[in-house]
PDB file of C-alpha atoms in Angstrom:
ATOM      1  CA  MET A   1    -169.001-148.145 -14.204  1.00 36.00           C
ATOM      2  CA  VAL A   2    -169.745-151.314 -16.162  1.00 38.00           C
ATOM      3  CA  PHE A   3    -172.911-151.935 -18.093  1.00 36.00           C
ATOM      4  CA  SER A   4    -173.040-155.306 -19.778  1.00 36.00           C
ATOM      5  CA  GLY A   5    -175.828-156.861 -21.769  1.00 35.00           C
ATOM      6  CA  VAL A   6    -176.549-159.736 -24.104  1.00 31.00           C
ATOM      7  CA  GLY A   7    -175.724-160.322 -27.739  1.00 28.00           C
ATOM      8  CA  TRP A   8    -175.956-157.413 -30.116  1.00 26.00           C
ATOM      9  CA  CYS A   9    -176.084-154.635 -27.519  1.00 28.00           C
ATOM     10  CA  SER A  10    -173.336-155.734 -25.166  1.00 28.00           C
ATOM     11  CA  LEU A  11    -171.517-152.720 -23.741  1.00 30.00           C
ATOM     12  CA  VAL A  12    -168.703-152.385 -21.250  1.00 31.00           C
ATOM     13  CA  VAL A  13    -167.848-149.010 -19.766  1.00 31.00           C
ATOM     14  CA  GLU A  14    -164.752-148.668 -17.584  1.00 32.00           C
ATOM     15  CA  GLY A  15    -163.999-145.827 -15.236  1.00 31.00           C
ATOM     16  CA  ALA A  16    -165.841-142.617 -15.943  1.00 27.00           C
ATOM     17  CA  GLN A  17    -165.257-142.292 -19.682  1.00 26.00           C
ATOM     18  CA  VAL A  18    -168.888-142.348 -20.781  1.00 27.00           C
ATOM     19  CA  VAL A  19    -170.601-141.690 -17.500  1.00 29.00           C
ATOM     20  CA  ASP A  20    -172.069-138.514 -19.025  1.00 31.00           C
ATOM     21  CA  TRP A  21    -174.028-140.787 -21.371  1.00 30.00           C
ATOM     22  CA  GLY A  22    -175.157-142.893 -18.429  1.00 37.00           C
ATOM     23  CA  VAL A  23    -176.211-139.894 -16.339  1.00 34.00           C
ATOM     24  CA  ARG A  24    -178.298-138.499 -19.189  1.00 32.00           C
ATOM     25  CA  TRP A  25    -179.978-141.868 -19.637  1.00 31.00           C
ATOM     26  CA  TRP A  26    -180.712-142.137 -15.921  1.00 33.00           C
ATOM     27  CA  SER A  27    -182.304-138.680 -15.937  1.00 30.00           C
ATOM     28  CA  GLU A  28    -184.357-139.221 -19.084  1.00 30.00           C
ATOM     29  CA  MET A  29    -185.564-142.651 -18.022  1.00 29.00           C
ATOM     30  CA  LEU A  30    -186.538-141.400 -14.609  1.00 30.00           C
ATOM     31  CA  VAL A  31    -188.963-138.877 -16.061  1.00 27.00           C
ATOM     32  CA  TRP A  32    -191.367-141.537 -17.224  1.00 27.00           C
ATOM     33  CA  SER A  33    -190.179-144.884 -15.966  1.00 27.00           C
ATOM     34  CA  LEU A  34    -191.516-144.711 -12.410  1.00 28.00           C
ATOM     35  CA  GLY A  35    -195.018-145.195 -13.695  1.00 27.00           C
ATOM     36  CA  VAL A  36    -194.282-148.105 -16.004  1.00 30.00           C
ATOM     37  CA  VAL A  37    -191.389-150.081 -14.595  1.00 33.00           C
ATOM     38  CA  THR A  38    -192.543-153.007 -12.497  1.00 37.00           C
ATOM     39  CA  ARG A  39    -189.086-154.177 -11.541  1.00 47.00           C
ATOM     40  CA  SER A  40    -188.869-155.409  -7.972  1.00 56.00           C
ATOM     41  CA  PRO A  41    -185.618-154.602  -6.178  1.00 63.00           C
ATOM     42  CA  GLU A  42    -184.105-156.872  -3.557  1.00 62.00           C
ATOM     43  CA  VAL A  43    -181.461-155.174  -1.409  1.00 69.00           C
ATOM     44  CA  ASN A  44    -178.644-157.378  -0.088  1.00 64.00           C
ATOM     45  CA  GLY A  45    -176.877-155.875   2.911  1.00 61.00           C
ATOM     46  CA  CYS A  46    -180.052-154.246   4.219  1.00 63.00           C
ATOM     47  CA  ALA A  47    -178.832-154.488   7.817  1.00 62.00           C
ATOM     48  CA  GLY A  48    -176.132-151.927   7.021  1.00 75.00           C
ATOM     49  CA  LYS A  49    -176.708-148.173   6.946  1.00 80.00           C
ATOM     50  CA  MET A  50    -176.265-147.931   3.176  1.00 83.00           C
ATOM     51  CA  GLY A  51    -178.638-150.811   2.555  1.00 82.00           C
ATOM     52  CA  LYS A  52    -181.258-149.194   4.776  1.00 84.00           C
ATOM     53  CA  ALA A  53    -180.868-145.879   2.963  1.00 88.00           C
ATOM     54  CA  VAL A  54    -181.412-147.600  -0.395  1.00 89.00           C
ATOM     55  CA  ILE A  55    -184.534-149.377   0.867  1.00 87.00           C
ATOM     56  CA  GLU A  56    -185.989-146.095   2.078  1.00 88.00           C
ATOM     57  CA  ALA A  57    -185.181-144.452  -1.271  1.00 90.00           C
ATOM     58  CA  ALA A  58    -186.776-147.365  -3.155  1.00 88.00           C
ATOM     59  CA  ILE A  59    -189.961-147.088  -1.116  1.00 86.00           C
ATOM     60  CA  SER A  60    -189.996-143.319  -1.610  1.00 87.00           C
ATOM     61  CA  ALA A  61    -189.654-143.812  -5.376  1.00 87.00           C
ATOM     62  CA  GLY A  62    -192.658-146.145  -5.417  1.00 86.00           C
ATOM     63  CA  LEU A  63    -190.773-149.315  -6.304  1.00 87.00           C
ATOM     64  CA  HIS A  64    -192.024-152.673  -5.058  1.00 86.00           C
ATOM     65  CA  LEU A  65    -189.497-154.024  -2.566  1.00 87.00           C
ATOM     66  CA  VAL A  66    -188.973-157.791  -2.296  1.00 88.00           C
ATOM     67  CA  PRO A  67    -188.823-158.335   1.499  1.00 87.00           C
ATOM     68  CA  LEU A  68    -185.691-160.468   1.753  1.00 87.00           C
ATOM     69  CA  SER A  69    -181.941-159.971   1.969  1.00 87.00           C
ATOM     70  CA  PHE A  70    -178.724-161.979   2.211  1.00 85.00           C
ATOM     71  CA  SER A  71    -176.768-161.724   5.427  1.00 80.00           C
ATOM     72  CA  SER A  72    -174.164-163.469   7.555  1.00 77.00           C
ATOM     73  CA  SER A  73    -174.819-166.880   9.117  1.00 76.00           C
ATOM     74  CA  GLU A  74    -175.350-165.216  12.501  1.00 79.00           C
ATOM     75  CA  GLU A  75    -178.192-163.062  11.162  1.00 77.00           C
ATOM     76  CA  SER A  76    -179.891-165.818   9.137  1.00 79.00           C
ATOM     77  CA  GLN A  77    -183.670-166.114   9.651  1.00 79.00           C
ATOM     78  CA  LYS A  78    -183.814-162.826  11.522  1.00 83.00           C
ATOM     79  CA  THR A  79    -186.076-159.999  10.421  1.00 84.00           C
ATOM     80  CA  VAL A  80    -185.344-156.272  10.386  1.00 81.00           C
ATOM     81  CA  GLN A  81    -187.709-153.330  10.087  1.00 82.00           C
ATOM     82  CA  VAL A  82    -186.717-150.773   7.441  1.00 79.00           C
ATOM     83  CA  GLY A  83    -188.948-148.045   6.075  1.00 75.00           C
ATOM     84  CA  GLY A  84    -192.015-149.694   7.530  1.00 80.00           C
ATOM     85  CA  LYS A  85    -191.178-152.988   5.794  1.00 81.00           C
ATOM     86  CA  GLU A  86    -190.226-156.260   7.470  1.00 85.00           C
ATOM     87  CA  ILE A  87    -187.186-157.767   5.718  1.00 86.00           C
ATOM     88  CA  ARG A  88    -186.289-161.454   6.145  1.00 87.00           C
ATOM     89  CA  MET A  89    -182.576-162.300   6.318  1.00 87.00           C
ATOM     90  CA  TYR A  90    -180.999-165.425   4.782  1.00 87.00           C
ATOM     91  CA  GLY A  91    -177.493-166.795   5.392  1.00 85.00           C
ATOM     92  CA  PRO A  92    -174.838-167.960   2.888  1.00 87.00           C
ATOM     93  CA  SER A  93    -176.000-171.579   2.772  1.00 88.00           C
ATOM     94  CA  GLU A  94    -179.476-170.495   1.633  1.00 88.00           C
ATOM     95  CA  ARG A  95    -178.497-167.897  -0.924  1.00 89.00           C
ATOM     96  CA  GLU A  96    -178.769-169.891  -4.134  1.00 93.00           C
ATOM     97  CA  SER A  97    -182.043-171.681  -3.444  1.00 93.00           C
ATOM     98  CA  ILE A  98    -183.699-168.538  -2.063  1.00 92.00           C
ATOM     99  CA  LEU A  99    -182.567-166.357  -4.973  1.00 93.00           C
ATOM    100  CA  ALA A 100    -183.643-168.920  -7.563  1.00 94.00           C
ATOM    101  CA  SER A 101    -187.119-169.309  -6.064  1.00 93.00           C
ATOM    102  CA  THR A 102    -187.464-165.562  -5.609  1.00 92.00           C
ATOM    103  CA  PHE A 103    -186.507-164.897  -9.254  1.00 92.00           C
ATOM    104  CA  GLU A 104    -189.107-167.452 -10.298  1.00 92.00           C
ATOM    105  CA  GLU A 105    -191.736-165.689  -8.192  1.00 91.00           C
ATOM    106  CA  TYR A 106    -190.592-162.196  -9.235  1.00 89.00           C
ATOM    107  CA  PRO A 107    -189.365-162.439 -12.866  1.00 87.00           C
ATOM    108  CA  ASN A 108    -188.872-158.643 -12.891  1.00 86.00           C
ATOM    109  CA  LEU A 109    -186.386-158.858 -10.039  1.00 90.00           C
ATOM    110  CA  VAL A 110    -183.346-156.553  -9.833  1.00 91.00           C
ATOM    111  CA  VAL A 111    -180.861-157.188  -7.020  1.00 92.00           C
ATOM    112  CA  VAL A 112    -179.090-154.289  -5.308  1.00 92.00           C
ATOM    113  CA  ASP A 113    -175.877-155.290  -3.538  1.00 91.00           C
ATOM    114  CA  TYR A 114    -174.433-153.300  -0.634  1.00 88.00           C
ATOM    115  CA  THR A 115    -172.613-156.000   1.278  1.00 84.00           C
ATOM    116  CA  VAL A 116    -168.857-156.180   2.039  1.00 81.00           C
ATOM    117  CA  PRO A 117    -165.814-156.315  -0.286  1.00 83.00           C
ATOM    118  CA  ALA A 118    -165.087-159.944   0.647  1.00 85.00           C
ATOM    119  CA  ALA A 119    -168.561-161.057  -0.479  1.00 87.00           C
ATOM    120  CA  GLY A 120    -168.994-158.966  -3.623  1.00 88.00           C
ATOM    121  CA  ASN A 121    -167.365-161.264  -6.187  1.00 92.00           C
ATOM    122  CA  ASP A 122    -169.095-164.418  -4.933  1.00 92.00           C
ATOM    123  CA  ASN A 123    -172.433-162.616  -4.822  1.00 92.00           C
ATOM    124  CA  ALA A 124    -172.020-161.415  -8.412  1.00 94.00           C
ATOM    125  CA  GLU A 125    -171.219-164.951  -9.563  1.00 95.00           C
ATOM    126  CA  LEU A 126    -174.420-166.159  -7.932  1.00 95.00           C
ATOM    127  CA  TYR A 127    -176.520-163.416  -9.541  1.00 95.00           C
ATOM    128  CA  CYS A 128    -175.040-164.282 -12.926  1.00 95.00           C
ATOM    129  CA  LYS A 129    -175.562-168.015 -12.401  1.00 95.00           C
ATOM    130  CA  ILE A 130    -179.252-167.464 -11.654  1.00 95.00           C
ATOM    131  CA  GLY A 131    -179.522-164.833 -14.410  1.00 94.00           C
ATOM    132  CA  VAL A 132    -180.706-161.932 -12.238  1.00 93.00           C
ATOM    133  CA  PRO A 133    -179.868-158.349 -13.286  1.00 93.00           C
ATOM    134  CA  PHE A 134    -178.096-156.509 -10.483  1.00 93.00           C
ATOM    135  CA  VAL A 135    -176.743-153.185  -9.283  1.00 93.00           C
ATOM    136  CA  MET A 136    -173.394-153.586  -7.509  1.00 91.00           C
ATOM    137  CA  GLY A 137    -172.633-150.729  -5.122  1.00 88.00           C
ATOM    138  CA  THR A 138    -170.125-152.781  -3.138  1.00 85.00           C
ATOM    139  CA  THR A 139    -166.416-152.134  -3.727  1.00 80.00           C
ATOM    140  CA  VAL A 140    -165.321-155.671  -4.584  1.00 86.00           C
ATOM    141  CA  ARG A 141    -161.828-157.031  -3.991  1.00 87.00           C
ATOM    142  CA  ASP A 142    -161.280-158.238  -7.560  1.00 91.00           C
ATOM    143  CA  ARG A 143    -162.812-155.829 -10.038  1.00 89.00           C
ATOM    144  CA  GLU A 144    -161.444-157.535 -13.161  1.00 92.00           C
ATOM    145  CA  ARG A 145    -162.935-160.844 -12.020  1.00 95.00           C
ATOM    146  CA  LEU A 146    -166.260-159.070 -11.530  1.00 94.00           C
ATOM    147  CA  TYR A 147    -166.165-157.599 -15.037  1.00 93.00           C
ATOM    148  CA  LYS A 148    -165.362-160.992 -16.548  1.00 94.00           C
ATOM    149  CA  THR A 149    -168.125-162.693 -14.564  1.00 94.00           C
ATOM    150  CA  VAL A 150    -170.703-160.291 -15.967  1.00 93.00           C
ATOM    151  CA  GLU A 151    -169.367-160.325 -19.516  1.00 92.00           C
ATOM    152  CA  ASP A 152    -169.217-164.114 -19.693  1.00 93.00           C
ATOM    153  CA  SER A 153    -172.718-164.554 -18.287  1.00 92.00           C
ATOM    154  CA  LYS A 154    -174.351-161.860 -20.503  1.00 85.00           C
ATOM    155  CA  VAL A 155    -176.405-160.761 -17.499  1.00 91.00           C
ATOM    156  CA  TYR A 156    -177.250-157.077 -17.291  1.00 90.00           C
ATOM    157  CA  ALA A 157    -175.550-155.184 -14.472  1.00 93.00           C
ATOM    158  CA  VAL A 158    -174.656-151.696 -13.340  1.00 92.00           C
ATOM    159  CA  ILE A 159    -171.368-151.785 -11.437  1.00 90.00           C
ATOM    160  CA  SER A 160    -170.086-148.689  -9.688  1.00 85.00           C
ATOM    161  CA  PRO A 161    -168.582-148.277  -6.229  1.00 77.00           C
ATOM    162  CA  GLN A 162    -169.568-144.613  -6.532  1.00 85.00           C
ATOM    163  CA  MET A 163    -173.338-144.152  -6.886  1.00 91.00           C
ATOM    164  CA  GLY A 164    -173.447-140.387  -6.339  1.00 92.00           C
ATOM    165  CA  LYS A 165    -174.251-139.111  -9.842  1.00 90.00           C
ATOM    166  CA  GLN A 166    -172.752-135.688  -9.276  1.00 93.00           C
ATOM    167  CA  VAL A 167    -169.497-137.208  -8.009  1.00 94.00           C
ATOM    168  CA  VAL A 168    -169.490-139.558 -10.998  1.00 92.00           C
ATOM    169  CA  ALA A 169    -169.861-136.528 -13.267  1.00 93.00           C
ATOM    170  CA  PHE A 170    -166.846-134.904 -11.555  1.00 95.00           C
ATOM    171  CA  ILE A 171    -164.764-138.039 -12.128  1.00 95.00           C
ATOM    172  CA  ALA A 172    -165.898-138.043 -15.778  1.00 94.00           C
ATOM    173  CA  ALA A 173    -164.737-134.443 -16.156  1.00 97.00           C
ATOM    174  CA  MET A 174    -161.361-135.359 -14.626  1.00 97.00           C
ATOM    175  CA  GLU A 175    -161.018-138.290 -17.006  1.00 97.00           C
ATOM    176  CA  ILE A 176    -161.780-136.070 -20.002  1.00 97.00           C
ATOM    177  CA  MET A 177    -159.197-133.524 -18.852  1.00 98.00           C
ATOM    178  CA  ALA A 178    -156.600-136.272 -18.397  1.00 98.00           C
ATOM    179  CA  GLU A 179    -157.254-137.613 -21.902  1.00 97.00           C
ATOM    180  CA  GLN A 180    -157.186-134.236 -23.627  1.00 98.00           C
ATOM    181  CA  PHE A 181    -154.288-132.677 -21.699  1.00 98.00           C
ATOM    182  CA  PRO A 182    -151.881-135.485 -20.749  1.00 97.00           C
ATOM    183  CA  GLY A 183    -148.868-134.240 -18.820  1.00 97.00           C
ATOM    184  CA  ALA A 184    -150.410-130.822 -18.130  1.00 97.00           C
ATOM    185  CA  PHE A 185    -149.402-131.033 -14.453  1.00 98.00           C
ATOM    186  CA  SER A 186    -145.981-132.604 -14.941  1.00 97.00           C
ATOM    187  CA  GLY A 187    -143.682-131.682 -12.099  1.00 96.00           C
ATOM    188  CA  TYR A 188    -146.492-130.737  -9.740  1.00 98.00           C
ATOM    189  CA  SER A 189    -146.704-132.381  -6.329  1.00 97.00           C
ATOM    190  CA  LEU A 190    -149.992-133.798  -5.090  1.00 98.00           C
ATOM    191  CA  GLN A 191    -151.443-134.165  -1.616  1.00 98.00           C
ATOM    192  CA  VAL A 192    -154.645-136.176  -1.166  1.00 98.00           C
ATOM    193  CA  MET A 193    -156.756-136.411   1.970  1.00 98.00           C
ATOM    194  CA  GLU A 194    -159.922-138.456   2.322  1.00 98.00           C
ATOM    195  CA  SER A 195    -162.096-138.801   5.408  1.00 97.00           C
ATOM    196  CA  HIS A 196    -164.803-141.415   5.916  1.00 96.00           C
ATOM    197  CA  GLN A 197    -166.641-142.906   8.878  1.00 94.00           C
ATOM    198  CA  ALA A 198    -164.438-144.920  11.223  1.00 94.00           C
ATOM    199  CA  ASN A 199    -165.757-148.328  10.127  1.00 88.00           C
ATOM    200  CA  LYS A 200    -164.619-147.845   6.517  1.00 87.00           C
ATOM    201  CA  LEU A 201    -161.394-149.833   6.495  1.00 79.00           C
ATOM    202  CA  ASP A 202    -160.340-149.523   2.865  1.00 83.00           C
ATOM    203  CA  ALA A 203    -159.129-146.448   0.986  1.00 88.00           C
ATOM    204  CA  SER A 204    -161.641-144.412  -0.978  1.00 90.00           C
ATOM    205  CA  GLY A 205    -162.289-145.855  -4.435  1.00 85.00           C
ATOM    206  CA  THR A 206    -163.268-142.383  -5.615  1.00 91.00           C
ATOM    207  CA  ALA A 207    -159.935-140.963  -4.467  1.00 95.00           C
ATOM    208  CA  LYS A 208    -158.111-143.727  -6.316  1.00 93.00           C
ATOM    209  CA  GLU A 209    -159.945-142.911  -9.553  1.00 92.00           C
ATOM    210  CA  VAL A 210    -159.199-139.196  -9.272  1.00 96.00           C
ATOM    211  CA  ILE A 211    -155.550-139.935  -8.425  1.00 97.00           C
ATOM    212  CA  SER A 212    -155.365-142.060 -11.570  1.00 96.00           C
ATOM    213  CA  CYS A 213    -156.501-139.026 -13.573  1.00 97.00           C
ATOM    214  CA  PHE A 214    -153.825-136.842 -11.987  1.00 98.00           C
ATOM    215  CA  GLN A 215    -151.214-139.467 -12.795  1.00 97.00           C
ATOM    216  CA  LYS A 216    -152.246-139.284 -16.456  1.00 97.00           C
ATOM    217  CA  LEU A 217    -151.865-135.506 -16.171  1.00 98.00           C
ATOM    218  CA  GLY A 218    -148.230-136.049 -15.269  1.00 97.00           C
ATOM    219  CA  VAL A 219    -148.277-136.079 -11.460  1.00 97.00           C
ATOM    220  CA  HIS A 220    -146.155-138.660  -9.664  1.00 96.00           C
ATOM    221  CA  PHE A 221    -148.126-140.024  -6.714  1.00 97.00           C
ATOM    222  CA  ASP A 222    -147.949-143.314  -4.846  1.00 95.00           C
ATOM    223  CA  LEU A 223    -151.120-144.614  -3.214  1.00 93.00           C
ATOM    224  CA  ASP A 224    -149.132-145.049   0.002  1.00 93.00           C
ATOM    225  CA  GLU A 225    -149.102-141.243   0.194  1.00 96.00           C
ATOM    226  CA  LEU A 226    -152.899-141.087   0.415  1.00 97.00           C
ATOM    227  CA  GLN A 227    -153.929-139.668   3.798  1.00 97.00           C
ATOM    228  CA  MET A 228    -156.854-141.654   5.200  1.00 97.00           C
ATOM    229  CA  ILE A 229    -158.542-140.043   8.192  1.00 97.00           C
ATOM    230  CA  ARG A 230    -160.777-142.284  10.278  1.00 97.00           C
ATOM    231  CA  ASP A 231    -160.311-140.761  13.741  1.00 97.00           C
ATOM    232  CA  PRO A 232    -163.485-138.844  14.760  1.00 97.00           C
ATOM    233  CA  LYS A 233    -161.507-136.275  16.759  1.00 97.00           C
ATOM    234  CA  GLN A 234    -159.395-135.391  13.726  1.00 97.00           C
ATOM    235  CA  GLN A 235    -162.457-135.367  11.511  1.00 97.00           C
ATOM    236  CA  LEU A 236    -164.129-132.808  13.774  1.00 97.00           C
ATOM    237  CA  GLU A 237    -161.137-130.587  14.494  1.00 96.00           C
ATOM    238  CA  VAL A 238    -159.023-130.835  11.351  1.00 95.00           C
ATOM    239  CA  VAL A 239    -161.325-131.844   8.486  1.00 96.00           C
ATOM    240  CA  GLY A 240    -164.416-129.972   9.649  1.00 96.00           C
ATOM    241  CA  VAL A 241    -166.935-132.805   9.436  1.00 97.00           C
ATOM    242  CA  PRO A 242    -170.209-131.887  11.202  1.00 97.00           C
ATOM    243  CA  GLU A 243    -170.571-133.976  14.341  1.00 97.00           C
ATOM    244  CA  GLU A 244    -173.923-135.394  13.296  1.00 96.00           C
ATOM    245  CA  HIS A 245    -172.304-136.840  10.151  1.00 96.00           C
ATOM    246  CA  LEU A 246    -169.246-138.508  11.695  1.00 96.00           C
ATOM    247  CA  SER A 247    -170.956-141.877  11.192  1.00 93.00           C
ATOM    248  CA  GLY A 248    -171.616-141.253   7.514  1.00 92.00           C
ATOM    249  CA  HIS A 249    -169.592-138.873   5.340  1.00 95.00           C
ATOM    250  CA  ALA A 250    -167.115-138.740   2.457  1.00 96.00           C
ATOM    251  CA  PHE A 251    -164.762-135.756   2.352  1.00 98.00           C
ATOM    252  CA  HIS A 252    -162.055-135.540  -0.335  1.00 98.00           C
ATOM    253  CA  LEU A 253    -159.352-132.922  -0.895  1.00 98.00           C
ATOM    254  CA  TYR A 254    -156.758-132.887  -3.707  1.00 98.00           C
ATOM    255  CA  HIS A 255    -154.063-130.191  -3.515  1.00 98.00           C
ATOM    256  CA  LEU A 256    -151.562-129.594  -6.327  1.00 98.00           C
ATOM    257  CA  THR A 257    -148.456-127.409  -6.022  1.00 98.00           C
ATOM    258  CA  SER A 258    -146.058-126.279  -8.748  1.00 98.00           C
ATOM    259  CA  PRO A 259    -142.354-127.176  -8.527  1.00 97.00           C
ATOM    260  CA  ASP A 260    -141.423-123.624  -7.449  1.00 97.00           C
ATOM    261  CA  GLN A 261    -144.295-123.425  -4.921  1.00 97.00           C
ATOM    262  CA  THR A 262    -145.788-120.337  -6.634  1.00 98.00           C
ATOM    263  CA  VAL A 263    -148.911-121.952  -8.098  1.00 98.00           C
ATOM    264  CA  SER A 264    -151.468-124.219  -6.454  1.00 98.00           C
ATOM    265  CA  PHE A 265    -154.722-125.882  -7.469  1.00 98.00           C
ATOM    266  CA  GLU A 266    -157.287-127.441  -5.162  1.00 98.00           C
ATOM    267  CA  PHE A 267    -160.194-129.773  -5.870  1.00 97.00           C
ATOM    268  CA  GLN A 268    -162.654-130.692  -3.130  1.00 97.00           C
ATOM    269  CA  HIS A 269    -165.896-132.644  -2.846  1.00 96.00           C
ATOM    270  CA  ASN A 270    -167.613-133.294   0.486  1.00 97.00           C
ATOM    271  CA  VAL A 271    -170.655-135.462   1.124  1.00 96.00           C
ATOM    272  CA  CYS A 272    -172.578-135.653   4.404  1.00 97.00           C
ATOM    273  CA  GLY A 273    -174.964-138.557   4.845  1.00 93.00           C
ATOM    274  CA  ARG A 274    -175.921-141.259   2.356  1.00 90.00           C
ATOM    275  CA  SER A 275    -178.897-139.837   0.451  1.00 92.00           C
ATOM    276  CA  ILE A 276    -176.831-138.962  -2.652  1.00 94.00           C
ATOM    277  CA  TYR A 277    -175.760-142.606  -2.989  1.00 92.00           C
ATOM    278  CA  ALA A 278    -179.169-144.080  -2.198  1.00 93.00           C
ATOM    279  CA  GLU A 279    -180.926-141.869  -4.741  1.00 93.00           C
ATOM    280  CA  GLY A 280    -178.276-142.631  -7.350  1.00 94.00           C
ATOM    281  CA  THR A 281    -178.681-146.352  -6.685  1.00 93.00           C
ATOM    282  CA  ILE A 282    -182.406-146.156  -7.311  1.00 93.00           C
ATOM    283  CA  ASP A 283    -181.792-144.221 -10.531  1.00 92.00           C
ATOM    284  CA  ALA A 284    -179.359-146.976 -11.551  1.00 92.00           C
ATOM    285  CA  THR A 285    -181.946-149.658 -10.717  1.00 92.00           C
ATOM    286  CA  ILE A 286    -184.570-147.963 -12.869  1.00 90.00           C
ATOM    287  CA  PHE A 287    -182.041-147.423 -15.657  1.00 89.00           C
ATOM    288  CA  LEU A 288    -181.124-151.115 -15.560  1.00 90.00           C
ATOM    289  CA  ALA A 289    -184.768-152.197 -15.508  1.00 86.00           C
ATOM    290  CA  GLN A 290    -185.454-150.080 -18.575  1.00 84.00           C
ATOM    291  CA  LYS A 291    -182.540-151.616 -20.446  1.00 83.00           C
ATOM    292  CA  VAL A 292    -183.833-155.111 -19.715  1.00 79.00           C
ATOM    293  CA  LEU A 293    -187.359-154.043 -20.728  1.00 72.00           C
ATOM    294  CA  ILE A 294    -186.114-152.628 -24.047  1.00 67.00           C
ATOM    295  CA  LEU A 295    -184.257-155.871 -24.705  1.00 63.00           C
ATOM    296  CA  LEU A 296    -187.409-157.907 -24.067  1.00 59.00           C
ATOM    297  CA  PHE A 297    -189.375-155.696 -26.467  1.00 59.00           C
ATOM    298  CA  PHE A 298    -186.632-156.151 -29.068  1.00 54.00           C
ATOM    299  CA  PHE A 299    -186.687-159.948 -28.850  1.00 52.00           C
ATOM    300  CA  ALA A 300    -190.486-160.000 -28.851  1.00 54.00           C
ATOM    301  CA  TYR A 301    -190.444-157.915 -32.030  1.00 55.00           C
ATOM    302  CA  CYS A 302    -187.784-160.058 -33.721  1.00 64.00           C
ATOM    303  CA  TYR A 303    -189.417-163.387 -32.983  1.00 60.00           C
ATOM    304  CA  ASN A 304    -193.022-162.425 -33.735  1.00 60.00           C
TER     305      ASN A 304
END
């Protein structure tokens, strides 16, 4: 996760090292912020299933939704119905002018991005150019470029390809274990299986983060060994994914075995549906809005 701000309170958080801090903040802010935050989220990628889930969660949380979204050229000027709201779609050539005018009309705007990896970096550069705070749920192709874009612009952003808070907490625990007990699993072999809906082409970012922790614990594992299951038949018969969730799930299994095959450890986390990510995204949006609000109060106090 990356959280970056301006001037004196700039903060960058990589991986899951201080996610515990972030989760506590999200929870505490949520208790009272729904009634006072007037931030207006705009969801880019609303035609996708994740984007739709976030819109429905935003409406359920009582946030004011800005009824527009970026899309492909083919979908430009179309409208989609989500959660009882009519969302207008705009293509790549219109992005900058539309976002600039929207930010002028809605100065409390927060953008939520659930697009595609190929678009993530360019989208982030646009958000930073306009100066709009954003939540990036898209797994971008160049993460370091994304971090630098945000840091250089001093725009506030929450960046995490994993928006399920409980899964983030698990990754944080793994990171802590790796830091405190490096080499604890030296010599152990590791098998990793991850299953996602068939249209997810890339490997699980969550699996990669957990594998990184195991590598710090002394396990030798090449990402080429990661077993990606995208075939629905296998998912039903081998993995055990409920049929109604074949189109939206995230199952992960990590199995460790000692060199002499007498000891084994297994870690597993399975998610059906998208509600955990949508709810976490809304928490992140509110958290981000509060950070921007606190900053505005600070500057108002300093300059008055």
